[in-house]
Short mmCIF file of C-alpha atoms in Angstrom, two decimals:
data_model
loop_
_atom_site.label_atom_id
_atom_site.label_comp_id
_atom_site.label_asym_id
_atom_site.label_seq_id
_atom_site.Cartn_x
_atom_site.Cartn_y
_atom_site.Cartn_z
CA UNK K 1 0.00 0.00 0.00
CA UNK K 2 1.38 3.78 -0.50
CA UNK K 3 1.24 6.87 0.93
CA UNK K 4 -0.03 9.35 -1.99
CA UNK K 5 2.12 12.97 -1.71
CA UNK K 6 -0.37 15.70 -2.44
CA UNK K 7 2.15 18.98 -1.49
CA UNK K 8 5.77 18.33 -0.89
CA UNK K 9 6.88 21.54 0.56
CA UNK K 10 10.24 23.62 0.00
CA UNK K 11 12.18 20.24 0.93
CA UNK K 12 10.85 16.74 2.18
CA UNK K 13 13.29 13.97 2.02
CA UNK K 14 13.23 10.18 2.47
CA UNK K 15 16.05 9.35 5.23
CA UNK K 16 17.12 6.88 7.38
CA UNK K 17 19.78 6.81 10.25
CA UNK K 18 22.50 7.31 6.96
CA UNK K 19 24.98 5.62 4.50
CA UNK K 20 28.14 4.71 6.18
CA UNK K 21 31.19 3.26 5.40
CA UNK K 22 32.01 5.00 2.16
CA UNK K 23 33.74 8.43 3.08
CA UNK K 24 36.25 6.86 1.15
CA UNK K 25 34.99 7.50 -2.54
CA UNK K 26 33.47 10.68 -1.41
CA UNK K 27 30.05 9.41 -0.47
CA UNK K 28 28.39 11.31 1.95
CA UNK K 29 25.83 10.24 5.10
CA UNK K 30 23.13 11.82 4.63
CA UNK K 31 20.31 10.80 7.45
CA UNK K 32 17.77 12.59 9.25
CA UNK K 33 19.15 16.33 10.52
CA UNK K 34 17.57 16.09 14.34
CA UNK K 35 18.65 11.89 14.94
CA UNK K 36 16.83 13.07 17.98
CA UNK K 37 13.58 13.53 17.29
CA UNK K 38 13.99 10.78 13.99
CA UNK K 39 14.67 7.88 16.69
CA UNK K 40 11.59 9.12 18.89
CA UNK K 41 9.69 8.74 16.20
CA UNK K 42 10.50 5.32 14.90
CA UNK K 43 10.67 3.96 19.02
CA UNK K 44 6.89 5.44 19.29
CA UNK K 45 5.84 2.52 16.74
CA UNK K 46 8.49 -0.02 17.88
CA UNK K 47 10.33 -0.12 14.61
CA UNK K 48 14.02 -0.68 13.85
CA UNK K 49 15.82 2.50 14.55
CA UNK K 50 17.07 2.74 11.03
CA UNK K 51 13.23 2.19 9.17
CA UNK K 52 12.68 5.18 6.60
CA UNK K 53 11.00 8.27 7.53
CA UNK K 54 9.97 11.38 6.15
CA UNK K 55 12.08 14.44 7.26
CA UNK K 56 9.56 17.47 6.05
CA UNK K 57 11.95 21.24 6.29
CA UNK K 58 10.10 24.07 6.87
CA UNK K 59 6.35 22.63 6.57
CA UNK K 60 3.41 22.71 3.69
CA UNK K 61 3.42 19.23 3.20
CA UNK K 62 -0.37 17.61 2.90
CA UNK K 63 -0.26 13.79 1.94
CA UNK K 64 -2.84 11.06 2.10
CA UNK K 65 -3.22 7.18 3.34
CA UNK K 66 -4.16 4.44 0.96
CA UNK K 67 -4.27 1.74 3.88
CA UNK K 68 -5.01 1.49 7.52
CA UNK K 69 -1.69 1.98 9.35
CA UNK K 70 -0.08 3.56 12.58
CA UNK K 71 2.13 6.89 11.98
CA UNK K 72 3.85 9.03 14.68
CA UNK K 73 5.14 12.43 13.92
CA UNK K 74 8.19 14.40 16.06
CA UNK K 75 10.18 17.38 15.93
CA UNK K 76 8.80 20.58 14.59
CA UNK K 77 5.47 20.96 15.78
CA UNK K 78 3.91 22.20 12.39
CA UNK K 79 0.43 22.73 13.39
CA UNK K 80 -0.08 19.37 12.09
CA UNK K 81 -3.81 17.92 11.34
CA UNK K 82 -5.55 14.87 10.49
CA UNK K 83 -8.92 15.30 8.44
CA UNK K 84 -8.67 18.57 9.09
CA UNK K 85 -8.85 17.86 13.43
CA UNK K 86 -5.35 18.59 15.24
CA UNK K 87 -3.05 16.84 16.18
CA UNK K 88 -0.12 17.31 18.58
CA UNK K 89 3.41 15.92 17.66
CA UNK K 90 5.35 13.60 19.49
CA UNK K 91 2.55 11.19 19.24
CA UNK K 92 1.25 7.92 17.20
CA UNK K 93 -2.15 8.25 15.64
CA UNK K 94 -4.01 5.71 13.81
CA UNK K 95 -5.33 5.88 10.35
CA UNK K 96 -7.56 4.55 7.75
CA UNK K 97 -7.57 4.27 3.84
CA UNK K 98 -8.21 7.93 2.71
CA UNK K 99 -7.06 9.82 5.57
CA UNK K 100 -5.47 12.82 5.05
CA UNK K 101 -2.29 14.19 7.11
CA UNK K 102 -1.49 18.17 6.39
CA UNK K 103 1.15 19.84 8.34
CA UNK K 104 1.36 23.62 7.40
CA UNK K 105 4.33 26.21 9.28
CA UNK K 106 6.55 25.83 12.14
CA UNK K 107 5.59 27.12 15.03
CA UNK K 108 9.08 26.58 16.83
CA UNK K 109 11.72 24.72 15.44
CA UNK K 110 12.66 23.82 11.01
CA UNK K 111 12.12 20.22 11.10
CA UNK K 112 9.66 17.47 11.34
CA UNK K 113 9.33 13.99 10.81
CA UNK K 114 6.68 11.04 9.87
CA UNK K 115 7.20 7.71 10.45
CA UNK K 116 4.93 4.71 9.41
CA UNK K 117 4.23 1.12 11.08
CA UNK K 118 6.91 -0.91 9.53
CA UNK K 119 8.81 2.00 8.30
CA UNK K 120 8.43 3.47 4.04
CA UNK K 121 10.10 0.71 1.56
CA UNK K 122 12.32 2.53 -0.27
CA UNK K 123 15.15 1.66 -2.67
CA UNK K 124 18.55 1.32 -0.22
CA UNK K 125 21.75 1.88 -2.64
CA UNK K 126 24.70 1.14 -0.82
CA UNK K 127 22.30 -0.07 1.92
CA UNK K 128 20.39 3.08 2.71
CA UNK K 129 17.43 5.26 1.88
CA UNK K 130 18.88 8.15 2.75
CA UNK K 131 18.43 11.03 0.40
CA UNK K 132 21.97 13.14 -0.54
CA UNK K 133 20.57 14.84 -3.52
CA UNK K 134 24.29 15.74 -4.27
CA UNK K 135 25.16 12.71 -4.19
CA UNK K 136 22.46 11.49 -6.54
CA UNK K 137 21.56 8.85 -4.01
CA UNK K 138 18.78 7.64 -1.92
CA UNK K 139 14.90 8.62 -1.64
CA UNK K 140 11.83 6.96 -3.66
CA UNK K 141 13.67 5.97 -6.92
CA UNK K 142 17.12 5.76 -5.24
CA UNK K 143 18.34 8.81 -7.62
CA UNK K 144 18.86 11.47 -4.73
CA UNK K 145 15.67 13.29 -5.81
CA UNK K 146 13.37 15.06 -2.90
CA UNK K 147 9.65 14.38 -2.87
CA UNK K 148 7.18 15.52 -5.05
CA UNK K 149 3.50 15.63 -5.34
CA UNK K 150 1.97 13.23 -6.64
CA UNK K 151 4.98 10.62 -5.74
CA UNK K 152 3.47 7.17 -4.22
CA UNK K 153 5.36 5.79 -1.34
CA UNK K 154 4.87 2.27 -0.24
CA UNK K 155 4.32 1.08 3.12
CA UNK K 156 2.93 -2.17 4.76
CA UNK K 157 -0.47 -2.31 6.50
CA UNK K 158 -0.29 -2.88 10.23
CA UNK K 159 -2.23 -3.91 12.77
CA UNK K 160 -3.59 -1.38 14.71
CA UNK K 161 -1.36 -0.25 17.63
CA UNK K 162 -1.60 1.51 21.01
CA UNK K 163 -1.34 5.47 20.79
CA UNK K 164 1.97 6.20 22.78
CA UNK K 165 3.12 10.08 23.46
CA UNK K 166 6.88 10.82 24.56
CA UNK K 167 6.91 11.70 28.25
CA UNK K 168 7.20 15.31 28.19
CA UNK K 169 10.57 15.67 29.45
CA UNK K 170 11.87 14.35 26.40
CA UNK K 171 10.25 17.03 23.99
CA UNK K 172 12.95 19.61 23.53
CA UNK K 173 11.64 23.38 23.29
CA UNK K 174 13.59 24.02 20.15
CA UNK K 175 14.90 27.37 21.42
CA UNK K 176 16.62 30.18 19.40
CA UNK K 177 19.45 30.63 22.17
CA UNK K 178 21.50 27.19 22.25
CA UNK K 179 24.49 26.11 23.83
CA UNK K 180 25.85 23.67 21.50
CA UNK K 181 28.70 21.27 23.07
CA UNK K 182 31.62 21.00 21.66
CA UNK K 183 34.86 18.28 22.30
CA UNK K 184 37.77 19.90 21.33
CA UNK K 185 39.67 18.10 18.59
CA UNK K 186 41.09 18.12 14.87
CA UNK K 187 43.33 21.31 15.22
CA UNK K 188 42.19 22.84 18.41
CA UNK K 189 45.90 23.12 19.54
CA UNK K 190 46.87 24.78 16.49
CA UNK K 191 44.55 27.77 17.89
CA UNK K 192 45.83 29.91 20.78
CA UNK K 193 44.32 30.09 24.25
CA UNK K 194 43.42 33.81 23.19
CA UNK K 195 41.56 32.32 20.53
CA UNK K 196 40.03 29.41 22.00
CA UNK K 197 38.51 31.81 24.90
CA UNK K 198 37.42 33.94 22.45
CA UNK K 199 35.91 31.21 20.48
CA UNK K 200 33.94 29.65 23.50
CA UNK K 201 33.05 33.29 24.80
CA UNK K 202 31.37 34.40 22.26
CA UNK K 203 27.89 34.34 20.76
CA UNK K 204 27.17 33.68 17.57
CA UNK K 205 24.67 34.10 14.66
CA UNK K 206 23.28 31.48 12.60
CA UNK K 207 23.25 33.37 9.03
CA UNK K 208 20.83 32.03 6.26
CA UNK K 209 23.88 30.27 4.23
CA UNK K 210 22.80 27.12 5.86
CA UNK K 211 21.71 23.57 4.70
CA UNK K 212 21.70 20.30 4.93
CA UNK K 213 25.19 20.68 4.09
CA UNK K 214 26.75 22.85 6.84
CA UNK K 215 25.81 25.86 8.40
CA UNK K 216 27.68 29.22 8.38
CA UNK K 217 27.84 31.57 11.72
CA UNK K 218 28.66 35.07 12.02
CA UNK K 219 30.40 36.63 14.72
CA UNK K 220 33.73 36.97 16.22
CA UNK K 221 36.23 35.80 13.98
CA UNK K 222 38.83 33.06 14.59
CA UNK K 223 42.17 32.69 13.41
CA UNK K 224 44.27 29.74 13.54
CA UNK K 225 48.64 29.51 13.61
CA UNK K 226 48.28 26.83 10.95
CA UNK K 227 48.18 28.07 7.80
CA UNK K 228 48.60 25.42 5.45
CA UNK K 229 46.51 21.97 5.93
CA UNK K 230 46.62 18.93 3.71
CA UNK K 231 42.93 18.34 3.12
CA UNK K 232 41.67 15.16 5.84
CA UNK K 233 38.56 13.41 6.00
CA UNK K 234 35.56 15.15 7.63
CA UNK K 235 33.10 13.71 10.64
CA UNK K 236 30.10 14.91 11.76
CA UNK K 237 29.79 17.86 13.21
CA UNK K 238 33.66 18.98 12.51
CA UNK K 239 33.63 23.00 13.21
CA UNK K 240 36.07 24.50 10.49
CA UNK K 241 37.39 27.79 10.30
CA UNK K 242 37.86 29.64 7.09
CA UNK K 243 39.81 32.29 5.95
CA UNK K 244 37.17 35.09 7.29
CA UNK K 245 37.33 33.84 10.52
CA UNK K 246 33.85 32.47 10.99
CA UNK K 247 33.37 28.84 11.87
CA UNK K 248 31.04 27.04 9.53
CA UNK K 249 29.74 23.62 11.39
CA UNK K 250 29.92 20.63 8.97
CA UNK K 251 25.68 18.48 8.73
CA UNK K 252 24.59 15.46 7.53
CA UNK K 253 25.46 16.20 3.83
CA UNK K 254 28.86 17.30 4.18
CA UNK K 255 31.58 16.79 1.76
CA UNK K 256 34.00 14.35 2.62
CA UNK K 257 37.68 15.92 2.95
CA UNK K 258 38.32 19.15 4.09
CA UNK K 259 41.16 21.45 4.24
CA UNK K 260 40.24 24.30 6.64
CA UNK K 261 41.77 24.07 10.33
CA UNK K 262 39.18 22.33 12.94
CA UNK K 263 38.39 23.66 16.18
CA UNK K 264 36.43 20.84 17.53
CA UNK K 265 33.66 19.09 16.83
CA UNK K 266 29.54 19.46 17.53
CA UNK K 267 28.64 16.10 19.62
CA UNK K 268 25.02 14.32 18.16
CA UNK K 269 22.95 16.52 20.73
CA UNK K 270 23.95 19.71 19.71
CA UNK K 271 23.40 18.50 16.14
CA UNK K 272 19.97 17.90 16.84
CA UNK K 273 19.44 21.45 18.72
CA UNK K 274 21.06 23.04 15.44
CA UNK K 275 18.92 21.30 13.31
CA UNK K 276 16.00 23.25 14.44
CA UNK K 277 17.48 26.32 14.60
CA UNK K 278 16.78 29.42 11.75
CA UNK K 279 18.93 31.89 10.43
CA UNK K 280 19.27 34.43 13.29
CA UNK K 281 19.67 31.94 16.06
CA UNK K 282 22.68 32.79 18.65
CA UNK K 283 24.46 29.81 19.56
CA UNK K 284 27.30 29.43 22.07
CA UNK K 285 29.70 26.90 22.67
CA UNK K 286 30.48 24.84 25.80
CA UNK K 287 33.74 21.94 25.95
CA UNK K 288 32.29 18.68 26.35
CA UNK K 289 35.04 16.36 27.60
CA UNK K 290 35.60 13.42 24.89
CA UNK K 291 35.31 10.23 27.19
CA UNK K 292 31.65 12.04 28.36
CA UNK K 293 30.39 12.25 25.34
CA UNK K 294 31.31 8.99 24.11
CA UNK K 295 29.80 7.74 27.66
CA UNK K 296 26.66 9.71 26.80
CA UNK K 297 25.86 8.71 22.97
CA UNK K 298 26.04 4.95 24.73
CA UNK K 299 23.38 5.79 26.86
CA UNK K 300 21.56 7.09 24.14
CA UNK K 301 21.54 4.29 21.70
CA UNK K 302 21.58 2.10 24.52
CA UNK K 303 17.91 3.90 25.69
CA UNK K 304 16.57 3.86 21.73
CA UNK K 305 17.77 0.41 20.48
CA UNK K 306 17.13 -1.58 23.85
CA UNK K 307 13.28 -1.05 23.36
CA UNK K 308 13.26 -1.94 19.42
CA UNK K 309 10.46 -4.69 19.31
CA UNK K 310 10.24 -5.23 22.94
CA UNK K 311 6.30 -5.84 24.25
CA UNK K 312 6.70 -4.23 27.81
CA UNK K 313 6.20 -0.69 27.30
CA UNK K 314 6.20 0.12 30.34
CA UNK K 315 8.96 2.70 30.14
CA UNK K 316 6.66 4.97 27.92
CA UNK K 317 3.43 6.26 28.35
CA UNK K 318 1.02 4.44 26.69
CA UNK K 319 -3.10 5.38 26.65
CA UNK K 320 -5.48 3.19 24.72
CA UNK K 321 -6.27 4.41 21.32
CA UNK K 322 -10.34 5.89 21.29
#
């Protein structure tokens, strides 16, 4: 059965968790912006934490059911409705052949994301959906192209499932004013201490020269000793600094080598925070100590992967669907 796209929006993209293990001929990730609120939504229907979503940027995306199944929807709340009645995000909903789901404009936040029972069955080259549309990979036909209307996206039909809603304490705010952590790394001690204190001291702004490639911030500039670099593979997150002096934090769809000096690099949670963030946002940065934030992205998979498939649900809150 398929989900029918009737408005696509600016950008909506097929992802999964991403395509790894070939940086080496210049293939990027991809995978979903905010893992964050991507993982929520594929633990709300107990799927495998790597099952095919749709990431939706920036809203206007309408789109309707041609079978029964059990969605959930996280991130962004979008103002999101079902038959034209509400809904709140963060939650699973059932539906019915010819329901329709719209989601119109942020109210907080850039990103949102839609899940089905089961997950979307997608085309995986080089075992993954995820769309990189510079890369020409991933997404409904496996060519790197975004959604459009009219596409048809298969799922299977469930069975009908409990409702479940994140505990509240889970659902970040999406605030404009982040702290983003950073573990210090790459070239860090190629920079002064001058410029490292002026680095983490000050506040910057997140410019519109952003996507899902990297994201450019103004502020106080930063210059580095090093002045010559023989171009090194990139990770996630990596925090280079140009020639003008303003870092420029390295997403999902980065390229692969690099040859601007590094700083540090953004750890997964701060990714997430930046993925909902808009041009004008003022971010900080904070050192995050590399042993605790490998200790803490353990936890995290630990918490998300642990409950894939499991019946006892009773560390979520579950009400019976009406």
């Amino acid at each position: 059965m398929t989900l029918r796209i009737l408005t696509p929006g600016p950008l909506s993209l097929l992802q999964d968790l991403g395509r790894y293990g070939h940086q080496s001929i210049g293939v990027s990730t991809g995978g979903p912006m905010d893992e964050h609120a991507f993982l929520w939504a594929n633990r709300l229907l107990s799927n495998e934490c790597n099952a095919t979503q749709i990431e939706v940027t920036m809203g206007q995306f309408s789109c309707e059911f041609y079978a029964k199944t059990t969605i959930a929807i996280t991130g962004a709340d979008m103002g999101a409705k079902l038959n034209d009645q509400a809904i709140t995000p963060w939650q699973s909903y059932l539906v019915k052949q010819g329901d329709r789901l719209t989601l119109s404009t942020a109210k907080s936040g850039m990103r949102s994301y839609l899940a089905v029972k089961g997950g979307f069955q997608v085309p995986t080259p080089l075992n993954s959906s995820a769309t990189v549309m510079r890369d020409a990979l991933g997404g409904l036909q496996g060519s790197g192209s975004k959604l459009e209307a009219r596409d048809l996206v298969r799922y299977s039909v469930g069975k009908p499932e409990l409702v479940k809603r994140v505990p509240p304490h889970f659902i970040p705010s999406y605030d404009q004013t982040v702290t983003l952590e950073v573990i210090p790394s790459y070239q860090y001690q190629d920079f002064t201490v001058e410029q490292r204190e002026r680095f983490f001291s000050s506040t910057y702004t997140v410019t519109p020269k952003m996507d899902r490639m990297g994201c450019r911030l103004a502020g106080e500039p930063i210059s580095c000793q090093r002045k010559t670099l023989v171009s090194e593979g990139i990770a996630l997150g990596a925090i280079q600094i140009p020639a003008d002096g303003q870092p420029i934090i390295l997403l999902r769809d980065r390229q692969t080598i690099g040859g601007y000096p590094k700083i540090g690099c953004v750890t997964s949670k701060g990714l997430s925070q930046l993925a909902q963030c808009l041009p004008g946002a003022k971010i900080q940065f904070v050192e995050k100590d590399l042993y605790q934030a490998e200790a803490d992205r353990a936890i995290e998979q630990q918490f998300f992967q642990s409950y894939v498939g499991k019946a006892n649900h009773s560390k979520i809150e579950v009400e019976e669907s009406s």
